[in-house]
């Protein structure tokens, strides 16, 4: 069987689903979140919408009558209503359907950490840092603790909104609860302070990192470059090479 690039494979599956032609594994009666994620990331929103319409209890706004689909074998993928709702929410965000995304999120019976992270991250990607900050505050008020993904998304929102004070407050939070040792959070702090032109702060964060990988070094090079410190950026690059870090795009 010839190898197919992701887009070609998605198009082939899209054709099979849209024409209801036989597939190696019959369609599951609930929407498969993995397929919805795939279609949204490959810019095939119509196919993602179709999967939601095929589901008898679709989690999203499309509510046209669904044909009867019977699965003859169990699905190996998690397709709980919460998981399907999460996939639908992510798909609506990535395809610019804000109102539909809000309806799905508001209707979620159970919002776990992954759903909050997706909401905050998608607000940042959509260029709405203020909404991301508001959602983070709501998440904290609901008793959520957060993880590295939550904090990095929030720091991106703070840097996009040029809110140095709020980002510093989060820095204090991650220090208090021991997240500063997380390399992902430390990378996020370097990026945040770099974009806010706080050179002394991102140097302290980078210097305190117990372990670094290519993203850490790249964040530091970018931070110096954003602050017109090209010579220092070059020195960091040379230092990264001596540490065995291979250059990437």
CSV table of C-alpha atoms in Angstrom, one decimal:
chain,number,residue,atom,x,y,z
A,1,UNK,CA,0.0,0.0,0.0
A,2,UNK,CA,1.5,3.4,-1.0
A,3,UNK,CA,2.4,5.8,1.8
A,4,UNK,CA,-0.1,8.7,2.0
A,5,UNK,CA,0.7,12.1,3.4
A,6,UNK,CA,-1.7,13.3,6.2
A,7,UNK,CA,-3.7,15.6,4.0
A,8,UNK,CA,-4.1,12.9,1.3
A,9,UNK,CA,-5.2,10.3,3.9
A,10,UNK,CA,-7.6,12.8,5.4
A,11,UNK,CA,-9.1,13.5,2.0
A,12,UNK,CA,-9.5,9.8,1.3
A,13,UNK,CA,-11.3,9.3,4.7
A,14,UNK,CA,-13.4,12.4,4.0
A,15,UNK,CA,-14.7,10.9,0.8
A,16,UNK,CA,-15.5,7.6,2.5
A,17,UNK,CA,-17.4,9.4,5.3
A,18,UNK,CA,-19.2,11.9,3.1
A,19,UNK,CA,-20.5,9.2,0.7
A,20,UNK,CA,-21.3,6.7,3.4
A,21,UNK,CA,-19.1,4.1,1.5
A,22,UNK,CA,-17.9,1.0,3.3
A,23,UNK,CA,-14.9,1.6,5.5
A,24,UNK,CA,-12.6,-1.0,7.2
A,25,UNK,CA,-14.3,-0.2,10.5
A,26,UNK,CA,-17.9,0.8,10.6
A,27,UNK,CA,-18.7,4.2,11.9
A,28,UNK,CA,-19.2,4.5,15.6
A,29,UNK,CA,-22.6,5.8,16.8
A,30,UNK,CA,-20.8,8.6,18.6
A,31,UNK,CA,-18.4,11.1,17.0
A,32,UNK,CA,-14.8,10.0,17.1
A,33,UNK,CA,-12.9,12.9,18.7
A,34,UNK,CA,-9.7,11.8,17.0
A,35,UNK,CA,-11.2,12.3,13.5
A,36,UNK,CA,-12.7,15.6,14.5
A,37,UNK,CA,-9.3,16.9,15.8
A,38,UNK,CA,-7.7,15.6,12.6
A,39,UNK,CA,-10.2,17.4,10.3
A,40,UNK,CA,-10.0,20.7,12.1
A,41,UNK,CA,-6.2,20.7,12.1
A,42,UNK,CA,-6.1,19.9,8.3
A,43,UNK,CA,-8.6,22.7,7.6
A,44,UNK,CA,-11.4,20.3,6.7
A,45,UNK,CA,-14.2,21.8,8.8
A,46,UNK,CA,-17.0,20.4,6.6
A,47,UNK,CA,-15.9,16.9,7.4
A,48,UNK,CA,-15.7,17.6,11.1
A,49,UNK,CA,-19.3,19.0,11.0
A,50,UNK,CA,-20.5,16.0,9.1
A,51,UNK,CA,-19.1,13.7,11.8
A,52,UNK,CA,-21.0,15.7,14.4
A,53,UNK,CA,-24.2,15.5,12.4
A,54,UNK,CA,-23.9,11.7,12.0
A,55,UNK,CA,-23.9,11.3,15.8
A,56,UNK,CA,-27.3,10.7,17.4
A,57,UNK,CA,-26.3,12.7,20.5
A,58,UNK,CA,-24.0,15.3,18.9
A,59,UNK,CA,-22.3,17.6,21.5
A,60,UNK,CA,-22.2,20.6,19.2
A,61,UNK,CA,-24.6,23.1,17.7
A,62,UNK,CA,-25.2,21.3,14.4
A,63,UNK,CA,-28.5,19.6,15.1
A,64,UNK,CA,-29.8,18.3,11.8
A,65,UNK,CA,-31.3,14.8,11.9
A,66,UNK,CA,-28.7,12.1,11.9
A,67,UNK,CA,-29.0,8.9,9.9
A,68,UNK,CA,-29.1,5.7,11.8
A,69,UNK,CA,-25.6,4.3,12.1
A,70,UNK,CA,-24.9,1.0,13.7
A,71,UNK,CA,-21.5,-0.1,14.8
A,72,UNK,CA,-20.7,-3.8,14.4
A,73,UNK,CA,-17.5,-3.8,16.4
A,74,UNK,CA,-16.4,-1.7,19.4
A,75,UNK,CA,-14.3,1.4,18.8
A,76,UNK,CA,-10.7,1.3,20.2
A,77,UNK,CA,-10.8,5.0,20.9
A,78,UNK,CA,-12.4,6.9,23.8
A,79,UNK,CA,-15.7,8.4,22.6
A,80,UNK,CA,-17.4,9.5,25.8
A,81,UNK,CA,-19.7,12.5,25.5
A,82,UNK,CA,-17.2,14.7,27.4
A,83,UNK,CA,-14.4,13.7,25.0
A,84,UNK,CA,-16.6,14.3,21.9
A,85,UNK,CA,-17.6,17.6,23.3
A,86,UNK,CA,-14.0,18.6,23.8
A,87,UNK,CA,-13.2,17.7,20.2
A,88,UNK,CA,-16.2,19.6,19.0
A,89,UNK,CA,-15.2,22.7,21.0
A,90,UNK,CA,-11.6,22.6,19.7
A,91,UNK,CA,-12.9,22.2,16.1
A,92,UNK,CA,-15.2,25.2,16.4
A,93,UNK,CA,-12.4,27.3,17.8
A,94,UNK,CA,-10.0,26.4,15.1
A,95,UNK,CA,-12.5,27.0,12.3
A,96,UNK,CA,-13.5,30.4,13.7
A,97,UNK,CA,-17.0,29.5,14.8
A,98,UNK,CA,-16.9,31.4,18.1
A,99,UNK,CA,-20.5,31.3,19.0
A,100,UNK,CA,-20.8,27.6,18.5
A,101,UNK,CA,-17.6,27.0,20.5
A,102,UNK,CA,-19.1,29.0,23.4
A,103,UNK,CA,-22.3,27.0,23.3
A,104,UNK,CA,-20.4,23.7,23.4
A,105,UNK,CA,-18.2,24.9,26.3
A,106,UNK,CA,-21.1,26.3,28.3
A,107,UNK,CA,-23.0,23.1,27.8
A,108,UNK,CA,-20.2,20.8,29.0
A,109,UNK,CA,-21.5,18.9,32.1
A,110,UNK,CA,-18.0,18.3,33.3
A,111,UNK,CA,-15.1,20.6,32.6
A,112,UNK,CA,-11.8,19.0,33.3
A,113,UNK,CA,-8.3,20.5,33.1
A,114,UNK,CA,-8.0,19.7,29.5
A,115,UNK,CA,-11.1,21.5,28.5
A,116,UNK,CA,-10.1,24.7,30.5
A,117,UNK,CA,-6.6,24.5,28.9
A,118,UNK,CA,-8.1,24.2,25.4
A,119,UNK,CA,-10.4,27.2,26.1
A,120,UNK,CA,-7.6,29.4,27.3
A,121,UNK,CA,-5.2,28.4,24.6
A,122,UNK,CA,-7.7,28.9,21.8
A,123,UNK,CA,-8.6,32.4,23.1
A,124,UNK,CA,-4.9,33.2,22.8
A,125,UNK,CA,-4.6,31.7,19.3
A,126,UNK,CA,-7.7,33.6,18.3
A,127,UNK,CA,-6.0,36.9,19.3
A,128,UNK,CA,-8.2,37.5,22.3
A,129,UNK,CA,-5.8,37.6,25.3
A,130,UNK,CA,-8.3,39.5,27.5
A,131,UNK,CA,-10.8,36.7,27.1
A,132,UNK,CA,-8.0,34.1,27.9
A,133,UNK,CA,-7.2,36.0,31.1
A,134,UNK,CA,-10.8,36.1,32.1
A,135,UNK,CA,-11.2,32.4,31.5
A,136,UNK,CA,-8.1,31.7,33.6
A,137,UNK,CA,-9.5,33.7,36.4
A,138,UNK,CA,-12.8,31.9,36.2
A,139,UNK,CA,-10.9,28.6,36.2
A,140,UNK,CA,-9.1,29.5,39.3
A,141,UNK,CA,-12.3,30.6,41.0
A,142,UNK,CA,-13.9,27.3,40.2
A,143,UNK,CA,-11.1,25.6,42.2
A,144,UNK,CA,-8.8,24.6,39.3
A,145,UNK,CA,-5.1,24.4,40.0
A,146,UNK,CA,-3.6,24.3,36.5
A,147,UNK,CA,-0.5,22.7,35.0
A,148,UNK,CA,2.4,23.7,32.8
A,149,UNK,CA,0.0,24.1,29.7
A,150,UNK,CA,-2.3,26.3,31.7
A,151,UNK,CA,0.5,28.6,32.9
A,152,UNK,CA,2.2,28.8,29.5
A,153,UNK,CA,-1.1,29.7,27.8
A,154,UNK,CA,-1.8,32.4,30.5
A,155,UNK,CA,1.7,33.8,30.1
A,156,UNK,CA,1.1,34.1,26.3
A,157,UNK,CA,-2.1,35.9,27.0
A,158,UNK,CA,-0.3,38.3,29.4
A,159,UNK,CA,2.5,39.0,26.8
A,160,UNK,CA,0.0,39.6,24.0
A,161,UNK,CA,-1.9,42.0,26.2
A,162,UNK,CA,1.3,43.6,27.4
A,163,UNK,CA,0.3,43.0,31.0
A,164,UNK,CA,3.6,42.7,32.8
A,165,UNK,CA,1.9,43.0,36.3
A,166,UNK,CA,-0.4,40.1,35.8
A,167,UNK,CA,2.4,37.9,34.4
A,168,UNK,CA,4.5,38.7,37.4
A,169,UNK,CA,1.7,37.7,39.7
A,170,UNK,CA,1.6,34.3,37.9
A,171,UNK,CA,5.4,34.0,38.3
A,172,UNK,CA,4.9,34.4,42.0
A,173,UNK,CA,2.2,31.8,41.9
A,174,UNK,CA,4.3,29.2,40.1
A,175,UNK,CA,7.2,29.8,42.6
A,176,UNK,CA,4.9,29.4,45.5
A,177,UNK,CA,3.6,26.1,44.3
A,178,UNK,CA,6.8,24.7,42.9
A,179,UNK,CA,6.2,24.9,39.2
A,180,UNK,CA,9.2,27.1,38.4
A,181,UNK,CA,11.3,23.9,38.2
A,182,UNK,CA,9.1,22.7,35.3
A,183,UNK,CA,11.1,23.4,32.2
A,184,UNK,CA,8.0,24.2,30.1
A,185,UNK,CA,6.9,26.9,32.6
A,186,UNK,CA,10.5,28.3,32.7
A,187,UNK,CA,10.5,28.5,28.9
A,188,UNK,CA,7.2,30.3,29.1
A,189,UNK,CA,8.6,32.8,31.6
A,190,UNK,CA,11.7,33.5,29.4
A,191,UNK,CA,9.4,34.1,26.5
A,192,UNK,CA,7.1,36.3,28.5
A,193,UNK,CA,9.8,38.5,30.0
A,194,UNK,CA,11.5,38.7,26.6
A,195,UNK,CA,8.4,40.1,25.0
A,196,UNK,CA,7.8,42.5,27.9
A,197,UNK,CA,11.5,43.7,27.5
A,198,UNK,CA,12.4,42.6,31.1
A,199,UNK,CA,15.9,41.4,30.2
A,200,UNK,CA,17.1,41.0,33.8
A,201,UNK,CA,14.1,38.8,34.6
A,202,UNK,CA,14.5,36.4,31.7
A,203,UNK,CA,18.2,36.1,32.4
A,204,UNK,CA,17.4,35.1,36.1
A,205,UNK,CA,14.8,32.6,35.0
A,206,UNK,CA,17.1,31.0,32.4
A,207,UNK,CA,20.1,31.0,34.8
A,208,UNK,CA,18.0,29.1,37.4
A,209,UNK,CA,16.9,26.3,35.0
A,210,UNK,CA,18.3,23.0,36.2
A,211,UNK,CA,17.8,21.5,32.7
A,212,UNK,CA,17.5,23.0,29.2
A,213,UNK,CA,16.6,21.7,25.8
A,214,UNK,CA,16.4,23.2,22.3
A,215,UNK,CA,13.2,25.2,23.1
A,216,UNK,CA,14.9,26.7,26.2
A,217,UNK,CA,17.9,27.9,24.2
A,218,UNK,CA,15.7,29.2,21.3
A,219,UNK,CA,13.5,31.1,23.7
A,220,UNK,CA,16.6,32.8,25.2
A,221,UNK,CA,18.0,33.7,21.7
A,222,UNK,CA,14.6,35.1,20.7
A,223,UNK,CA,14.4,37.1,24.0
A,224,UNK,CA,17.7,38.8,23.4
A,225,UNK,CA,16.8,39.4,19.7
A,226,UNK,CA,13.5,41.0,20.8
A,227,UNK,CA,15.5,43.4,23.0
A,228,UNK,CA,18.0,44.4,20.4
A,229,UNK,CA,20.8,42.4,22.0
A,230,UNK,CA,22.0,40.6,18.9
A,231,UNK,CA,25.5,40.1,20.3
A,232,UNK,CA,24.2,38.3,23.4
A,233,UNK,CA,21.8,36.3,21.2
A,234,UNK,CA,24.8,35.1,19.2
A,235,UNK,CA,26.7,34.2,22.3
A,236,UNK,CA,23.8,32.1,23.6
A,237,UNK,CA,23.6,30.3,20.2
A,238,UNK,CA,27.3,29.5,20.4
A,239,UNK,CA,26.9,28.3,24.0
A,240,UNK,CA,24.0,26.1,23.0
A,241,UNK,CA,26.1,24.5,20.3
A,242,UNK,CA,28.9,23.8,22.8
A,243,UNK,CA,26.2,22.1,24.9
A,244,UNK,CA,25.4,19.8,22.0
A,245,UNK,CA,22.1,21.5,20.9
A,246,UNK,CA,21.5,21.0,17.2
A,247,UNK,CA,20.0,24.1,15.4
A,248,UNK,CA,16.4,23.8,14.3
A,249,UNK,CA,14.0,26.0,12.3
